[in-house]
CSV table of C-alpha atoms and ligand atoms in Angstrom, one decimal:
chain,number,residue,atom,x,y,z
A,1107,MET,CA,0.2,-0.1,0.2
A,1108,SER,CA,1.2,3.2,-0.8
A,1109,GLY,CA,1.7,6.2,1.4
A,1110,LYS,CA,-1.0,7.8,0.3
A,1111,GLU,CA,-3.5,4.8,-0.1
A,1112,ASP,CA,-2.6,4.2,3.6
A,1113,VAL,CA,-3.8,7.7,4.6
A,1114,LEU,CA,-7.1,7.1,2.5
A,1115,SER,CA,-7.4,4.2,4.2
A,1116,GLN,CA,-6.7,5.2,7.9
A,1117,GLN,CA,-9.1,8.3,6.8
A,1118,LEU,CA,-12.0,6.3,6.3
A,1119,ALA,CA,-11.4,4.1,9.6
A,1120,TYR,CA,-11.0,7.1,11.9
A,1121,TYR,CA,-14.9,8.2,10.4
A,1122,ARG,CA,-15.9,4.6,11.1
A,1123,ALA,CA,-14.9,4.5,14.4
A,1124,ARG,CA,-15.8,8.0,15.2
A,1125,ALA,CA,-19.4,7.9,13.9
A,1126,GLN,CA,-20.6,7.3,17.1
A,1127,GLU,CA,-18.9,10.6,19.0
A,1128,TYR,CA,-19.1,12.8,15.3
A,1129,ASP,CA,-22.2,15.0,16.6
A,1130,GLU,CA,-21.2,15.4,19.9
A,1131,SER,CA,-17.4,16.4,19.2
A,1132,VAL,CA,-18.6,18.7,16.2
A,1133,GLN,CA,-21.0,20.5,18.5
A,1134,GLN,CA,-18.6,20.5,21.1
A,1135,ARG,CA,-21.5,18.8,23.7
A,1136,GLY,CA,-20.8,15.9,26.6
A,1137,ARG,CA,-17.6,14.4,26.5
A,1138,PHE,CA,-16.7,17.3,24.2
A,1139,SER,CA,-18.2,20.2,25.4
A,1140,ALA,CA,-15.8,23.0,25.3
A,1141,PRO,CA,-16.6,26.7,25.9
A,1142,GLY,CA,-19.3,28.3,23.1
A,1143,MET,CA,-18.1,30.2,19.7
A,1144,PRO,CA,-21.1,32.5,18.7
A,1145,ASP,CA,-19.1,33.6,15.7
A,1146,VAL,CA,-19.1,30.0,14.6
A,1147,ASP,CA,-22.5,29.5,15.7
A,1148,ARG,CA,-23.3,32.5,13.3
A,1149,GLU,CA,-21.8,31.2,10.3
A,1150,TRP,CA,-23.2,27.5,10.4
A,1151,HIS,CA,-26.5,29.2,10.5
A,1152,HIS,CA,-25.9,31.2,8.0
A,1153,VAL,CA,-24.8,28.3,5.8
A,1154,ALA,CA,-27.7,26.1,6.9
A,1155,SER,CA,-30.4,29.1,6.3
A,1156,THR,CA,-29.0,29.8,3.3
A,1157,LEU,CA,-29.0,26.1,2.4
A,1158,GLN,CA,-32.6,25.7,3.6
A,1159,ALA,CA,-33.7,29.3,1.4
A,1160,LEU,CA,-32.8,27.3,-2.2
A,1161,PRO,CA,-35.8,26.6,-4.3
A,1162,ARG,CA,-37.2,22.9,-3.6
A,1163,VAL,CA,-35.7,19.6,-5.7
A,1164,GLN,CA,-37.1,16.7,-6.9
A,1165,THR,CA,-33.8,14.7,-6.8
A,1166,ALA,CA,-30.7,15.1,-4.4
A,1167,LEU,CA,-27.5,13.7,-3.8
A,1168,GLU,CA,-25.7,14.1,-0.6
A,1169,LEU,CA,-22.2,12.9,-0.8
A,1170,ALA,CA,-20.1,11.9,2.5
A,1171,CYS,CA,-23.4,12.7,4.2
A,1172,GLY,CA,-22.0,11.6,7.8
A,1173,THR,CA,-24.5,11.0,10.5
A,1174,GLY,CA,-26.8,13.6,8.9
A,1175,LEU,CA,-26.1,17.1,10.1
A,1176,TRP,CA,-27.3,18.4,6.7
A,1177,THR,CA,-29.1,15.5,5.4
A,1178,LYS,CA,-31.8,17.0,7.7
A,1179,ILE,CA,-31.8,20.2,6.2
A,1180,LEU,CA,-31.7,19.0,2.3
A,1181,LEU,CA,-34.7,16.9,3.1
A,1182,THR,CA,-36.5,19.7,4.1
A,1183,ILE,CA,-35.5,21.2,0.0
A,1184,SER,CA,-36.4,18.0,-1.8
A,1185,ASP,CA,-38.9,15.2,-2.4
A,1186,SER,CA,-36.1,12.6,-2.4
A,1187,LEU,CA,-32.4,12.5,-1.5
A,1188,VAL,CA,-29.5,10.0,-1.9
A,1189,ALA,CA,-27.1,9.9,0.7
A,1190,VAL,CA,-23.7,8.5,0.5
A,1191,ASP,CA,-20.7,7.5,2.3
A,1192,GLY,CA,-17.8,5.4,2.8
A,1193,ALA,CA,-19.0,4.7,6.4
A,1194,GLN,CA,-21.2,2.1,7.1
A,1195,GLU,CA,-21.6,3.1,10.6
A,1196,MET,CA,-22.1,6.9,9.6
A,1197,LEU,CA,-25.3,6.1,7.2
A,1198,ASP,CA,-26.2,4.0,10.0
A,1199,VAL,CA,-26.4,7.0,12.5
A,1200,ASN,CA,-28.0,9.1,9.8
A,1201,GLN,CA,-30.8,6.6,9.1
A,1202,ALA,CA,-31.4,5.9,12.8
A,1203,LYS,CA,-31.9,9.7,13.5
A,1204,LEU,CA,-33.2,10.9,10.2
A,1205,GLY,CA,-35.8,7.8,9.8
A,1206,SER,CA,-37.2,9.0,6.5
A,1207,SER,CA,-38.4,6.6,3.8
A,1208,ARG,CA,-37.6,9.7,1.1
A,1209,VAL,CA,-33.8,8.9,1.5
A,1210,THR,CA,-31.9,6.1,-0.2
A,1211,TYR,CA,-28.5,5.4,1.8
A,1212,ARG,CA,-25.8,4.1,-0.6
A,1213,LEU,CA,-22.3,2.5,0.8
A,1214,SER,CA,-19.7,3.5,-1.4
A,1215,ASP,CA,-15.9,4.6,-1.5
A,1216,LEU,CA,-15.9,8.0,-3.2
A,1217,PHE,CA,-12.4,7.6,-4.1
A,1218,ASN,CA,-13.9,4.6,-6.7
A,1219,TRP,CA,-17.2,6.1,-7.3
A,1220,LYS,CA,-18.5,6.9,-10.6
A,1221,ALA,CA,-22.0,9.4,-11.4
A,1222,THR,CA,-24.1,7.0,-12.7
A,1223,GLU,CA,-27.6,9.0,-12.1
A,1224,ASP,CA,-27.7,12.7,-12.7
A,1225,TYR,CA,-29.8,15.0,-9.9
A,1226,ASP,CA,-31.4,18.8,-9.4
A,1227,LEU,CA,-29.2,19.2,-6.4
A,1228,VAL,CA,-25.4,17.8,-5.2
A,1229,PHE,CA,-24.3,18.8,-1.6
A,1230,PHE,CA,-21.3,18.1,0.2
A,1231,ALA,CA,-19.9,19.1,3.3
A,1232,PHE,CA,-16.4,19.1,4.6
A,1233,TRP,CA,-15.9,16.6,2.2
A,1234,ILE,CA,-13.1,17.9,-0.6
A,1235,SER,CA,-10.8,19.0,2.3
A,1236,HIS,CA,-10.5,15.6,2.9
A,1237,VAL,CA,-9.5,14.7,-1.0
A,1238,PRO,CA,-5.9,14.7,-2.2
A,1239,GLU,CA,-5.1,18.1,-4.1
A,1240,ASP,CA,-4.0,15.8,-6.8
A,1241,LEU,CA,-7.3,13.5,-6.9
A,1242,LEU,CA,-9.8,16.7,-6.8
A,1243,ILE,CA,-10.0,17.3,-10.8
A,1244,ASP,CA,-11.3,13.7,-11.1
A,1245,HIS,CA,-13.2,14.0,-8.4
A,1246,PHE,CA,-15.2,16.7,-9.9
A,1247,VAL,CA,-15.6,15.4,-13.1
A,1248,GLU,CA,-17.4,12.9,-11.5
A,1249,VAL,CA,-19.5,15.4,-9.5
A,1250,ALA,CA,-20.2,17.9,-12.8
A,1251,LYS,CA,-21.8,14.6,-14.2
A,1252,SER,CA,-23.9,13.7,-11.4
A,1253,VAL,CA,-26.1,17.4,-11.7
A,1254,LYS,CA,-28.5,17.5,-14.1
A,1255,PRO,CA,-28.3,20.3,-16.8
A,1256,GLY,CA,-29.9,23.7,-15.1
A,1257,GLY,CA,-29.1,21.6,-11.4
A,1258,ARG,CA,-27.2,23.3,-8.4
A,1259,LEU,CA,-23.9,22.3,-7.2
A,1260,PHE,CA,-23.7,23.3,-3.1
A,1261,ILE,CA,-20.2,22.6,-1.5
A,1262,LEU,CA,-19.4,23.8,1.8
A,1263,ASP,CA,-15.9,23.5,3.5
A,1264,GLU,CA,-13.5,24.8,5.4
A,1265,PRO,CA,-10.9,28.0,3.9
A,1266,GLN,CA,-7.4,28.4,3.3
A,1267,GLY,CA,-6.4,31.9,5.2
A,1268,GLY,CA,-9.8,31.1,8.1
A,1269,LYS,CA,-9.4,30.6,11.6
A,1270,GLN,CA,-8.4,26.6,10.7
A,1271,LEU,CA,-11.5,25.0,13.5
A,1272,SER,CA,-9.7,21.4,12.3
A,1273,GLY,CA,-6.3,22.8,13.8
A,1274,PRO,CA,-3.3,23.3,11.5
A,1275,THR,CA,-2.2,20.6,8.9
A,1276,ASP,CA,1.3,19.0,7.8
A,1277,LYS,CA,1.7,19.0,4.1
A,1278,GLY,CA,-1.9,18.4,3.8
A,1279,GLU,CA,-2.7,16.3,6.4
A,1280,GLN,CA,-3.4,15.8,10.1
A,1281,THR,CA,-3.4,13.4,13.1
A,1282,ARG,CA,-6.7,12.9,14.5
A,1283,THR,CA,-7.2,11.6,17.9
A,1284,LEU,CA,-10.7,9.7,19.0
A,1285,TYR,CA,-12.1,9.8,22.5
A,1286,SER,CA,-10.4,6.3,23.4
A,1287,GLY,CA,-7.1,8.0,22.1
A,1288,ASP,CA,-6.9,6.0,19.0
A,1289,THR,CA,-4.8,8.2,16.3
A,1290,TYR,CA,-5.1,8.1,12.6
A,1291,ARG,CA,-3.9,10.0,9.6
A,1292,ILE,CA,-6.1,11.5,7.4
A,1293,VAL,CA,-6.1,14.1,4.1
A,1294,LYS,CA,-7.0,17.6,5.3
A,1295,VAL,CA,-6.2,20.4,3.0
A,1296,TYR,CA,-7.7,24.0,3.9
A,1297,LEU,CA,-8.9,25.2,0.4
A,1298,ASP,CA,-9.0,28.4,-1.4
A,1299,PRO,CA,-12.4,29.0,-2.2
A,1300,ASP,CA,-11.8,31.2,-5.1
A,1301,ALA,CA,-9.6,28.2,-6.8
A,1302,VAL,CA,-12.1,25.5,-6.3
A,1303,ALA,CA,-14.8,27.2,-7.8
A,1304,ALA,CA,-12.3,28.4,-11.1
A,1305,LYS,CA,-12.1,24.6,-11.1
A,1306,LEU,CA,-15.9,24.3,-11.8
A,1307,LYS,CA,-16.3,27.1,-14.5
A,1308,PRO,CA,-14.2,24.6,-17.1
A,1309,LEU,CA,-16.8,21.6,-16.0
A,1310,GLY,CA,-20.2,23.1,-16.9
A,1311,PHE,CA,-21.3,25.6,-14.1
A,1312,LYS,CA,-22.2,29.3,-14.3
A,1313,ASP,CA,-23.6,32.0,-11.6
A,1314,ILE,CA,-21.1,30.9,-9.5
A,1315,HIS,CA,-21.4,32.6,-6.1
A,1316,VAL,CA,-18.6,32.1,-3.3
A,1317,TRP,CA,-19.7,33.1,0.0
A,1318,HIS,CA,-16.5,33.4,2.4
A,1319,GLY,CA,-16.4,33.6,6.0
A,1320,ASP,CA,-14.0,32.9,8.8
A,1321,TYR,CA,-14.4,29.4,9.5
A,1322,TYR,CA,-16.7,28.0,6.6
A,1323,PHE,CA,-16.9,28.9,2.6
A,1324,TYR,CA,-19.3,27.8,0.4
A,1325,ILE,CA,-19.8,27.3,-3.3
A,1326,ASN,CA,-23.3,27.8,-4.5
A,1327,ALA,CA,-23.3,27.0,-8.7
A,1328,VAL,CA,-26.0,26.3,-11.4
A,1329,LYS,CA,-25.1,24.1,-14.2
A,1330,SER,CA,-25.5,25.2,-17.8
A,1331,ALA,CA,-28.9,24.0,-19.3
B,1407,SAM,C1,-16.1,15.6,7.9
B,1407,SAM,S1,-16.9,14.5,7.7
B,1407,SAM,C2,-18.6,15.3,7.6
B,1407,SAM,C3,-19.4,14.6,7.2
B,1407,SAM,C4,-21.0,15.3,6.8
B,1407,SAM,N1,-20.9,15.9,5.6
B,1407,SAM,C5,-20.8,16.8,7.8
B,1407,SAM,O1,-20.6,17.5,7.4
B,1407,SAM,O2,-21.5,16.4,9.1
B,1407,SAM,C6,-16.5,13.4,6.4
B,1407,SAM,C7,-17.0,12.0,6.1
B,1407,SAM,O3,-16.9,11.6,5.0
B,1407,SAM,C8,-16.7,10.2,4.7
B,1407,SAM,N2,-15.2,9.6,4.3
B,1407,SAM,C9,-14.3,9.5,4.2
B,1407,SAM,N3,-13.5,9.0,3.6
B,1407,SAM,C10,-14.7,8.5,2.7
B,1407,SAM,C11,-14.1,7.8,1.7
B,1407,SAM,N4,-13.3,7.4,1.0
B,1407,SAM,N5,-15.6,7.6,1.1
B,1407,SAM,C12,-16.4,8.1,1.1
B,1407,SAM,N6,-17.0,8.6,2.5
B,1407,SAM,C13,-15.5,9.5,2.9
B,1407,SAM,C14,-16.9,10.1,6.3
B,1407,SAM,O4,-17.4,8.9,6.7
B,1407,SAM,C15,-17.5,11.5,6.8
B,1407,SAM,O5,-19.2,10.9,6.9
């Protein structure tokens, strides 16, 4: 196994093991309780309300859906939703939480994933910062195929030059520690939102709106009809 394959495999193992503590750690409660961060909450709510206010769609796809923090919102603006993740444990938490027959769950390693259908809305949060930079463009080619002409792509992640909520990186990687003390090496790249947006243009996206926060950024783009 090459160094990169090993990190990608550790990354998936990390999220499989983290599924049961993911919400607690992201929301800094329970075992992970920490002093509140009102600026972060404000940005999170801005993104959530922007997503919630998007025009309703028939079909949506969420990649790297995790425990459903965003699936929950996507369900309010779509008739049906396909939620994909590489960790069965994440899908299980998501399904148990949302309990909706309008969500179809699919287990898939996104590094081997190919677009087989297209959707009115494709969304992913905190996923592309876990994609090695040299694999990003090929991944985007598949992502672009999964958006219907006239459909929308919405990407949420952490910006380069921002306040780095997820901590410092070392050559595009981090060591993450679970509550148990187990450690894993994962990919983490803080992205330049405008550079990500520039990659979307040649793939047929127009009306590309980039929102820059201190902690988060989003890209909201429409695919040419
Ligand atoms: C930072 S979490 C984001 C989860 C969710 N989008 C959210 O914002 O709460 C990253 C997600 O990517 C998933 N993931 C990691 N490696 C993957 C892979 N190779 N294929 C598919 N999903 C993967 C993890 O299981 C996890 O759910």
